[in-house]
Coordinates of C-alpha atoms in Angstrom, one line a residue:
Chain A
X1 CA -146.6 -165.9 -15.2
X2 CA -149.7 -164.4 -12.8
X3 CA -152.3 -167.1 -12.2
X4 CA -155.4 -166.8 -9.8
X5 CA -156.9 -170.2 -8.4
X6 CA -160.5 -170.0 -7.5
X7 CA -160.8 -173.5 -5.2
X8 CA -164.7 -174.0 -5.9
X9 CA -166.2 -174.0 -9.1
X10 CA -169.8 -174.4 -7.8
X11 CA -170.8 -174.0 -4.1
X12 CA -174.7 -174.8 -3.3
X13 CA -175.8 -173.0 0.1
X14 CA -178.7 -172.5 2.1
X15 CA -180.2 -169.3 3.1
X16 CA -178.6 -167.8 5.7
X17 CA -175.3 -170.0 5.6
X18 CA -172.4 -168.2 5.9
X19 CA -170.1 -167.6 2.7
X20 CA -166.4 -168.1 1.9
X21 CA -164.9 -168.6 -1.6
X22 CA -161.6 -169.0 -1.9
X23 CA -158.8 -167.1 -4.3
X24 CA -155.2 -167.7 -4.5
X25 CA -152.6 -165.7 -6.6
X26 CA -149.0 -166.3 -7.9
X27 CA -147.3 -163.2 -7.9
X28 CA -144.6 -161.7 -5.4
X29 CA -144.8 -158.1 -6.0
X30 CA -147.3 -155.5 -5.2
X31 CA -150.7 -156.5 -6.1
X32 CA -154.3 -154.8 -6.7
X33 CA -156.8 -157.5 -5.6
X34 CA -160.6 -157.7 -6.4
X35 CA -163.4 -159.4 -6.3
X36 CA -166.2 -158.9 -9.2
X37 CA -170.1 -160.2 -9.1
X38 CA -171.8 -161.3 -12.4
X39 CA -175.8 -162.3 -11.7
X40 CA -177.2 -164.1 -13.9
X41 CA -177.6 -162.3 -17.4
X42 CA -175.9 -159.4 -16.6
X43 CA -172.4 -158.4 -16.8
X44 CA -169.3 -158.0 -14.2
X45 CA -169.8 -156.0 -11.3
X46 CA -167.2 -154.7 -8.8
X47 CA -168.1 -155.8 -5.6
X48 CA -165.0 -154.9 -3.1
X49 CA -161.4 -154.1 -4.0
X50 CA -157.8 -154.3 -2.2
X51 CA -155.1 -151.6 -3.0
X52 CA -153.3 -150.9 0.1
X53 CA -154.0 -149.7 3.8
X54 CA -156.3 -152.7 6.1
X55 CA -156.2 -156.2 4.7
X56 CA -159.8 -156.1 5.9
X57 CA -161.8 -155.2 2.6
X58 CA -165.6 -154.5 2.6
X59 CA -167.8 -154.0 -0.1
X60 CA -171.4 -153.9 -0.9
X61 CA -174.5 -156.0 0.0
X62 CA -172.3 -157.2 3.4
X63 CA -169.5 -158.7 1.4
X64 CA -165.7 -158.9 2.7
X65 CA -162.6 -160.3 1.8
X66 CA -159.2 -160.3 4.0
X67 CA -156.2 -160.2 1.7
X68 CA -153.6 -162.4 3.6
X69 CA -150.2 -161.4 2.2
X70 CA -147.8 -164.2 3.5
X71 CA -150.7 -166.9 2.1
X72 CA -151.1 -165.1 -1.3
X73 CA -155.0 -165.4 -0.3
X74 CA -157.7 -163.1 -0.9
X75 CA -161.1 -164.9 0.0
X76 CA -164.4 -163.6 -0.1
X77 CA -167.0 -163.9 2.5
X78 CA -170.4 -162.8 4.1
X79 CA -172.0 -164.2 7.3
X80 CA -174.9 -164.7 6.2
X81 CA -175.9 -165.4 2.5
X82 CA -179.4 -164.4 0.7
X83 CA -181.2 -166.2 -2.0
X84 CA -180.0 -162.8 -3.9
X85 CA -177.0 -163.4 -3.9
X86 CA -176.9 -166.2 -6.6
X87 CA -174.7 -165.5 -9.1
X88 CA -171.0 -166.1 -10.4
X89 CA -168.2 -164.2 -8.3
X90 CA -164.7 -163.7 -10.2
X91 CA -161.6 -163.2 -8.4
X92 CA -159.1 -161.1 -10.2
X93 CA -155.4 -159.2 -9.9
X94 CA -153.7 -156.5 -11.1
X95 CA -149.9 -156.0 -10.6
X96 CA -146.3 -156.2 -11.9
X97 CA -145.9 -156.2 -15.5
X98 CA -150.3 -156.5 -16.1
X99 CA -149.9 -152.8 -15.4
X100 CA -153.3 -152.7 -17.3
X101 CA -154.6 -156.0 -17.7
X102 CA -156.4 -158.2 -14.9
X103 CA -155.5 -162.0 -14.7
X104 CA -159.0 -164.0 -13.9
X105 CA -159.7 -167.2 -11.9
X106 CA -162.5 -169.0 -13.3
X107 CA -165.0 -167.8 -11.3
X108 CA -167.2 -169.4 -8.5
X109 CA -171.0 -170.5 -9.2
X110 CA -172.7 -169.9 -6.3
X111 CA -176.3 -171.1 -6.0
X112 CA -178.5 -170.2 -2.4
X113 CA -181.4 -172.8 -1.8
X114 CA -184.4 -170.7 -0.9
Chain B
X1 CA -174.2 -142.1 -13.9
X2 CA -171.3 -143.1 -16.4
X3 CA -171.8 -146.5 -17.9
X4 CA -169.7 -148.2 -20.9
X5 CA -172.2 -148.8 -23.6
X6 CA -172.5 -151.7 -25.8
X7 CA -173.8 -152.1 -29.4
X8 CA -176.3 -154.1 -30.9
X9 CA -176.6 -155.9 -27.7
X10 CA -178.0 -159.4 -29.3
X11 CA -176.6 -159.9 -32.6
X12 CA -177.9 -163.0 -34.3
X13 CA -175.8 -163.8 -37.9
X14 CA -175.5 -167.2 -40.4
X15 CA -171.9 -168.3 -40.5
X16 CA -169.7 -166.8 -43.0
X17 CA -171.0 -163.4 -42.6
X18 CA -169.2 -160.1 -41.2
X19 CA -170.2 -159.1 -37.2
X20 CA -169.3 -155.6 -35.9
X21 CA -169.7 -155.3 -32.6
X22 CA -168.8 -151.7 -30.8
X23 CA -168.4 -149.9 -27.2
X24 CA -168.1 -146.4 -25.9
X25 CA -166.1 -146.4 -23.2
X26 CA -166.5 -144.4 -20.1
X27 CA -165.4 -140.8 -20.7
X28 CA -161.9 -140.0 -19.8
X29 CA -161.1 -143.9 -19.2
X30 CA -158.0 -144.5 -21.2
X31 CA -157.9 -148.4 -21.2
X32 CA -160.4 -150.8 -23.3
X33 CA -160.7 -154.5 -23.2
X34 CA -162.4 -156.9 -25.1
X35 CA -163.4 -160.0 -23.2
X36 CA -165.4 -163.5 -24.3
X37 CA -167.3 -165.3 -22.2
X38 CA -168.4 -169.1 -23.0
X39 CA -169.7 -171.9 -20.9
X40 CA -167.2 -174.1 -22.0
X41 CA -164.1 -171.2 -21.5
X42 CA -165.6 -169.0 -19.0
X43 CA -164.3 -165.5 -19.1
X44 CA -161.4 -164.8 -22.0
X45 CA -159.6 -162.3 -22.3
X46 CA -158.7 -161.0 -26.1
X47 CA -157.2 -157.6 -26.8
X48 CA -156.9 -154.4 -25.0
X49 CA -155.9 -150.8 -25.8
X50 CA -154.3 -148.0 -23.8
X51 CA -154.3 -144.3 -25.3
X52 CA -156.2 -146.0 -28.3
X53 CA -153.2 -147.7 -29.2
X54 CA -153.5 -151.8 -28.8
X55 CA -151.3 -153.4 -26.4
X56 CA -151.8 -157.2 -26.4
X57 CA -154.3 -158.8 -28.9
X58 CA -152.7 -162.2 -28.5
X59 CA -155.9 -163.8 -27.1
X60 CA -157.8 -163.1 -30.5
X61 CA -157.7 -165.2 -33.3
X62 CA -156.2 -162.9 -35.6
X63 CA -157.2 -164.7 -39.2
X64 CA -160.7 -163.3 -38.3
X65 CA -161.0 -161.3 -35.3
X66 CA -159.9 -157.6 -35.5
X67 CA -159.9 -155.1 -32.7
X68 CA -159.8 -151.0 -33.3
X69 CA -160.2 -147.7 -31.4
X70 CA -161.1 -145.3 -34.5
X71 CA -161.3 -142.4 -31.3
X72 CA -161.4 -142.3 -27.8
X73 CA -165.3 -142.9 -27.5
X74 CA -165.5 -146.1 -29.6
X75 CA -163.8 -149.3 -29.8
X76 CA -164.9 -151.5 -32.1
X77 CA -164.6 -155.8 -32.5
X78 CA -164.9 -157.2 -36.1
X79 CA -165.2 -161.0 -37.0
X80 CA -164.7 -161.8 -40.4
X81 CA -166.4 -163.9 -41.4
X82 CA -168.1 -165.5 -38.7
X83 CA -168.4 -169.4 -37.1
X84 CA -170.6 -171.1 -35.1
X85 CA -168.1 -171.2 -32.5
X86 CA -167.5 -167.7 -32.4
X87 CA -171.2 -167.7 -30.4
X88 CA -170.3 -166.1 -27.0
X89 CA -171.3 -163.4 -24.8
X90 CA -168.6 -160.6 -25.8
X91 CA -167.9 -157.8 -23.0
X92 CA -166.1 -154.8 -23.6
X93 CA -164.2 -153.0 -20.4
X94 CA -162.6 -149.8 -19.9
X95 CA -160.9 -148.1 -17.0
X96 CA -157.9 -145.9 -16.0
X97 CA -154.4 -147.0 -16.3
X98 CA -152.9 -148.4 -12.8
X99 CA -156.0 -148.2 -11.3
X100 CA -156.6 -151.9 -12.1
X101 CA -160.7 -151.7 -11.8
X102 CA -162.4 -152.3 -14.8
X103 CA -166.2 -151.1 -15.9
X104 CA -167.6 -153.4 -17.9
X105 CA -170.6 -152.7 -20.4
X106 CA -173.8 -155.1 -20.6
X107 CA -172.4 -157.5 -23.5
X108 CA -173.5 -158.3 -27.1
X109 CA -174.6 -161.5 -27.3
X110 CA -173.6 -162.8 -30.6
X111 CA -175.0 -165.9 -32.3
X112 CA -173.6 -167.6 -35.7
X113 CA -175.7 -170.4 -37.1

C-alpha cells in the first residue's frame, strides 16, 4: 500500500531561518506529488504541485520543493522563513491505483519565533 | 473565483441527535471527498465520490456515518445519531479525476456534548 512519511511533526524556527520539511513516499510508479498549507483555522491550501517536466517545483509565497525520483523524496523548502508562514504543511500523493484519492503524511507543525 | 462551499460551518449538537452536514462542490469537478480532521488523528480521510457515484467509504463508520451526492452540486455527510467523539473539524474536497489536486471548502466544525 502507498504511505507518505513526513519526518518532523513539529519544527520551531526563527525568522529568517531557512526551511526544509521532509516527505517520503512508497510507491514505484508514476506519481503526482504535492504539498498543501493549512494556517491556523483555515482549511487546506495548495501550495506547489509535481506532475511531470523539472523536478524543481515552485509555488507561492517563495516556497519550493525538488522531487528526487531515485530517493522517493519530495521536500519542501524556502530560504528564508516569515513569522507568516506558521501553519501546518501536508505532504500528499496521487498515483497508481489512488487514481482519485490522495494518501496524506501527517502533516508538519511549523511554528516561526518572531 | 470558484470556491467549494460548506454548510452550517459551526454546528454545535447534544449527543444522540441527527447532524447533516453539506458541500457544493466546485462546478464541473467530478470528484468529492469527505475528510476529518482531529488533534488526536490529524487529517482522515472517509468516503469519496466520482460521477456522484461513491467509490470507497471504508474510512467512515458505517453504523452512523452516511455519505450521499443527491446531484452534482451537493454532497451531503449525515451522522446518526451523534457522539462526543464524533467532535472534529469535517472538510469536504472536490476536484477533477486524474488531476490529483483537491479544493477543499472552509470546514464545519461539529461539536456533540
Amino acid at each position: 500500500a502507498q504511505s507518505v512519511s513526513q519526518h518532523n511533526h513539529h519544527v520551531i524556527l526563527s525568522e529568517a531561518a531557512s526551511l526544509e520539511l521532509g516527505c517520503n513516499y512508497s510507491y514505484g510508479g508514476t506519481v503526482n506529488l504535492f504539498w498543501y498549507v493549512q494556517y491556523p483555522g483555515q482549511h487546506l491550501q495548495l501550495l506547489l504541485k509535481y506532475f511531470s517536466g523539472d523536478p524543481l517545483v515552485k509555488g507561492i509565497k517563495g516556497f519550493e520543493a525538488e522531487f528526487i525520483k531515485s530517493k522517493f523524496s519530495f521536500n519542501l523548502r524556502k530560504p528564508s522563513v516569515q513569522w507568516s508562514d506558521t501553519a501546518e504543511y501536508f505532504c500528499a500523493v496521487n498515483g497508481g491505483d489512488s487514481n482519485y484519492q490522495l494518501i496524506w503524511g501527517a502533516g508538519t507543525k511549523l511554528i516561526i519565533k518572531p | 473565483d470558484a470556491r467549494v462551499t460548506q454548510t452550517p460551518r459551526h454546528k454545535v449538537t447534544e449527543m444522540g441527535q441527527e447532524v447533516t452536514m453539506r458541500c457544493q462542490p466546485i462546478l464541473g469537478h467530478n470528484t468529492v471527498f469527505w475528510y476529518r480532521q482531529t488533534m488526536m488523528q490529524g487529517l482522515e480521510l472517509l468516503a469519496y465520490f466520482r460521477n456522484r457515484a461513491p467509490l470507497d467509504d471504508s474510512g467512515m463508520p458505517k453504523d452512523r456515518f452516511s455519505a450521499e451526492m443527491p446531484d452534482a452540486t451537493l454532497a451531503t455527510l449525515k451522522i446518526q445519531p451523534s457522539e462526543p467523539r464524533d467532535s472534529a473539524v469535517y472538510f469536504c474536497a472536490s476536484g477533477l479525476r486524474g488531476a490529483g489536486e483537491q479544493f477543499f471548502g472552509p470546514g464545519t466544525r461539529l461539536t456533540v456534548l
